[in-house]
Amino acid sequence: MDLKRAALGEAVVTLGTLYDARNDTFLSASVLKSPLPSDALQVTKIDKFDVEVFYGDVQEKEFEAMSISTDLGLSILTGLTAQQGSSIFLLDQPDNHSLSAKLHHTLITTKETLNFGFTELKNLLAAKDVPSGHATHALVAIDWGVRSVVAAHQPSSRRMPKNVAENMFQSDFVTFQSIVEALTRGEHLTDHLRTTTGPDEPMEVTVYSDVLENDGIIVEDLQGGYEFLELVTLYAKEKGGGKGFPITYSLLPIEALALFLPSLGQIFIGRYVRPSSECSSQFLRLFNDFQSCEQILDGLQKRAGANAKYLHSNVLQSIITRKEKRNSALELMKTKLRQTLQSVRGGSDPGPLWQLLSEFQEGELSPRNLSNIEKSVQQSIDFPSDAVSKGATYIGHNGITLDDLILKFSHGDNYVFFFKPNFIENDCSWQANQDILFELLETKRPGGLIAIVDCEAISMTLDRVRIAHFQGGQEVNGDLLEHRHFIADKCFATCNEQTVQSKNIRKPIQRRHVAVPCPGVNCAMAEIREWICPRCEAPIEYGFSDKFLYCECGRSLYSNYSFKCNNESHGPSYALYDLKHFLRLLNGLCQSKYLNILILGETGVGKSTFINALVNYLEFETLDDAIGFDKLNYLIPCSFSTQVMDRDNPSQPIQEKRIKVGSRDDEKDGSRGDSATQRTQVYPVTFNMGDSTQTVRLIDTPGMGDTRGVDFDRKNMADILSTLSGYDELHGILILLKSNSARLTISFSYCIKELLTHLHHNAAKNMAFGFTNTRISNYTPGDTYGPLKALLQQRPDMGLSLSTPTTYCFDSESFRYLAALKNGVPMPNKLDFDRSWKHSRDESLRLISHFKQNIPHKVKNTVSLNGARQLIGELTKPIAEISQLIHSNIALTEDKMQELKDERLTGDQLRDRLHVQKIQMSAVPLAHPRTVCGNAACVEVRSDGTEEDKTVTIYKAHCHGQCGLRDVQADQLAHPGLIRCWAFSGSQYCRQCRHHWQEHLHILYELVEKTVTAVDGTIQQKLASHANDLTLRETALKQHDQRISEYKQEREKIRDAAAKFGVFLKKYSLAPYNDALIAYLDYLIKEEQMKVQAGGSNKRLLSFTEERHKHTEAIKVITENLNSNANWETMSEGAIDRMVQSLYKLKHFGSTLENLRHGIATAHEATYREIPFIIRRKHGRDFRCATKPPEPHRHHPMPVAPETKSPVKVFFRRLLKF
């Protein structure tokens, strides 16, 4: 077959020269004698220029431009054929980080062709000189001229983006190309040749040409390349008789040449088979891959060497080792290919050639494998130096410690980028975190610290790349990216930080998430938004009892707040509400965002562990997710024991490990059989549910069957009912049981029956049964099912049954596994715990879904008896005070009547005294319970300065102004719970006043007394009709006499009600009964006795003493009637409520009594406190893979005060589907 072969700078050969295509070389012999006569040649003048430009390293295209076939290309690359002249540029290997371009400038001057029409040609044969079997072709034509290649390389710039540098480089070379093309037309445009690259980034220009035999020459710039091309044309025409140099050879197979010269048929011709063009092309690409591999490794070695101080020593060594393997692999392939290529071209089986190709394309020595250095390694080489160059401080292989730096820069905001090199490739949030880092570096303030920490270098455990925020030397935000995603769509409400009360603040029960429109002028008032605090980022709640807004910072009055929503049209500033309108919105908030779940169970059932596990099940989809989280979430301190057995070493004793989860003063850990929960405790767990905030109150109760006896069971039941009475609704009641109890204990049966007795029958649909430790019963109720079913059948009227919607099977062992692991005690059989986690989590979600779908049960119906007890308790002090108030008003009215009987009063003096004065009282709640001393030395009794010369008690000793104890009965002297007050600190005596603790009491409010004028309608009518003095006096005396009678009637009704209340409490109290009113009257009597001793009036003392006597007598009468079953129906809880409502309707003192009770209830309500719990983890990991981090939240000035930054978290995403 014909061959057209590029000249590669070989020594000049003549027409007729023999060629061996098997190794692409010319032989020293020729088929023609030389010199040839002119008639044997056909000479054609051409004088044609050709200019081509190639960008990058495109070897195949450059081969094509030089008429180098893929077959010849392999010969060149394997070393079968040497290069000289212009072809030397093929050995040029640019840096892979540089920009490159090549301009091929070719002049074809003449074409010489063997003239087969010359009749004497056959006489010029020199067949006898032809070596037998070596030749495959003969040279029959030559294209003459000169070829030059101008190669330019532009080193990469760190100052300039790659695309900008590439555009500038190509712009320069396009200009150069156009000027060279003009030169071929005889135009000289060198004035247009201007480069745009800077002096610190010079372009490297090398010229290769046929006029240069063994090497190229380096010129200063493209101008030097242009000048070389101007001269090379002139020089070439002086060579080869004006023809120049061979550019292209045309070769004809000898068997084809024999058709023209028959005598050549006697020559033994070497066999030549051209290999598959596809195979050859793939080998060319393989050489390109080896070249690319070398460039990659060279670049990595250079960068690793420059950044060695940030790298482990083995990084650079591993790159050098790869380079050595690459060079060895290339040489091995060249050797094998050279031998195999000649063999196949000689006619051998082409199979080995394909096998060789496969070996180096896919094998261990393939360029792909050798250059496959992890992206993490590549970027880890550059990342530290890039960050340091922008102002970051590196911590890792340099021995610097983070703690020292944080301490040094503890005065301001500091940021630390924690990473491991492999996270660059494996953590999908790497790019987003890196963008935040560089953003922080751009805005870094002088004196601030931004550090990058290679955790692998310092052997620090790290599960993901993150940026931590430090303030004052403390970590306040563990993951800045997570934090930004969290606040990206949040609405903020803030107040002046100086108005925030943060000490001993406990949230009231009656509160709601603040969900109101934004007051911004450009914001839609119809769009309800939920608000969080920008400092702690917790949801803001409104307390109905005190008008405070609460977050984790503390609380501040609603009037102190301003608002900024996430609407783009809102603007940068915070907006203020009209306070009256804002208060109306707050008071109208609904409680649909709260879910109340009561959890009951026998002591030892694992209730506390279940609650802890529940929180984790709802937050983490898998056990591995929980293991990967840096902390262990828990609500209730608990502990358990596990054993470690070395079965491979039986002689080793079994080791017992005690695993402890958290601690709190009011809880035991339950490890020794005691109930871990010592009293009813409420855990409001707040989390995001879709676009809104949800709070689930987990009401944890003391275990049924208390280890301290039945009396404590009764107290616990009373405590449970008392706690429930503080809530309006109950969405679910979960009764926990073990799955392996073949029979129920007596104490549990008692507690279940007691509970069913006190629950309203409508609560049945809100009840569900949860079974713990069900892994041993294949996640079913197990042996407990039968006894429980039988117990429920004893009360068919309740409508309770064990069905799938009301039956839930849990297994908390996976939480125990997690807790043990977090305590450094790994347990075997993890796959079992993985399955346990998945099942328990699914059951937990099903349970919450079930309770959410239930119609919430009204607690007033559920615990009606306890509600009556609470109502009576709240009325105890108001009744005592109202009785005294009536006594005072009777005395005041009688005094007024004596004045009116004085006939000397006439005219205006009479008219001024017609209306009666009435004493009223109101309760002012204290912000916190106050511990005060009742000892005479700590009480000041003095006149109130009025005409009546009343004495008042001033508690001088505020022994603990803001006491946090929640279980101390207010207004009760020497309540046992007071011993735990801070004022005593474990001692019997007060640290403030030094008096015995039994002389102290809690007060929650102060009663304020005021005198008002009671306008009588009848007297007013007479005045309007201008009645005379006699008529006015008689009318007034008659009305006052009637008023006294009405006062006494109301007093009797109140006394009768108080007595019935006392009997009711005695009948229904689960705990030992104490008459609260008698106890309070005793306290008031003692207080009045001290006033009398100080010289005060004895009126109130006598009144209180009389009231106590009458109350005792009334209780005695009612109790006797009760024992004889008389009037029993009037003693039901419904009757109690009706009785209270009738008291509120009393003409003169009903509203005062109701207001007093409401004020006192409000003060007491503020003492029902919960332990809020916000799980700080905000999101799953999916958000971390976002390609771009959210914009940072900018805190703009608000009308009240500037904000500060601080962290927080919320949790639960899985509940979205509910």
PDB file of C-alpha atoms in Angstrom, residues 61 249 262 373 458 555 773 915 988 1057 1073 1134 1201:
ATOM      1  CA  LYS A  61      -3.659  16.799  15.632  1.00  0.00           C
ATOM      2  CA  TYR A 249       8.027  11.547   1.353  1.00  0.00           C
ATOM      3  CA  PRO A 262       9.233  -5.567 -14.334  1.00  0.00           C
ATOM      4  CA  ILE A 373      -4.112  10.368  43.526  1.00  0.00           C
ATOM      5  CA  ILE A 458      -2.859  16.280  65.719  1.00  0.00           C
ATOM      6  CA  ARG A 555     -37.397  36.703  79.894  1.00  0.00           C
ATOM      7  CA  ASN A 773     -37.654  -4.668  76.385  1.00  0.00           C
ATOM      8  CA  HIS A 915     -72.454  57.251 100.603  1.00  0.00           C
ATOM      9  CA  GLN A 988     -31.189  24.400 110.727  1.00  0.00           C
ATOM     10  CA  ALA A1057     -68.872  27.194 101.760  1.00  0.00           C
ATOM     11  CA  TYR A1073     -55.628  15.601 105.381  1.00  0.00           C
ATOM     12  CA  GLY A1134     -69.686  19.489  90.409  1.00  0.00           C
ATOM     13  CA  ALA A1201     -30.705  48.186  71.376  1.00  0.00           C
TER      14      ALA A1201
END
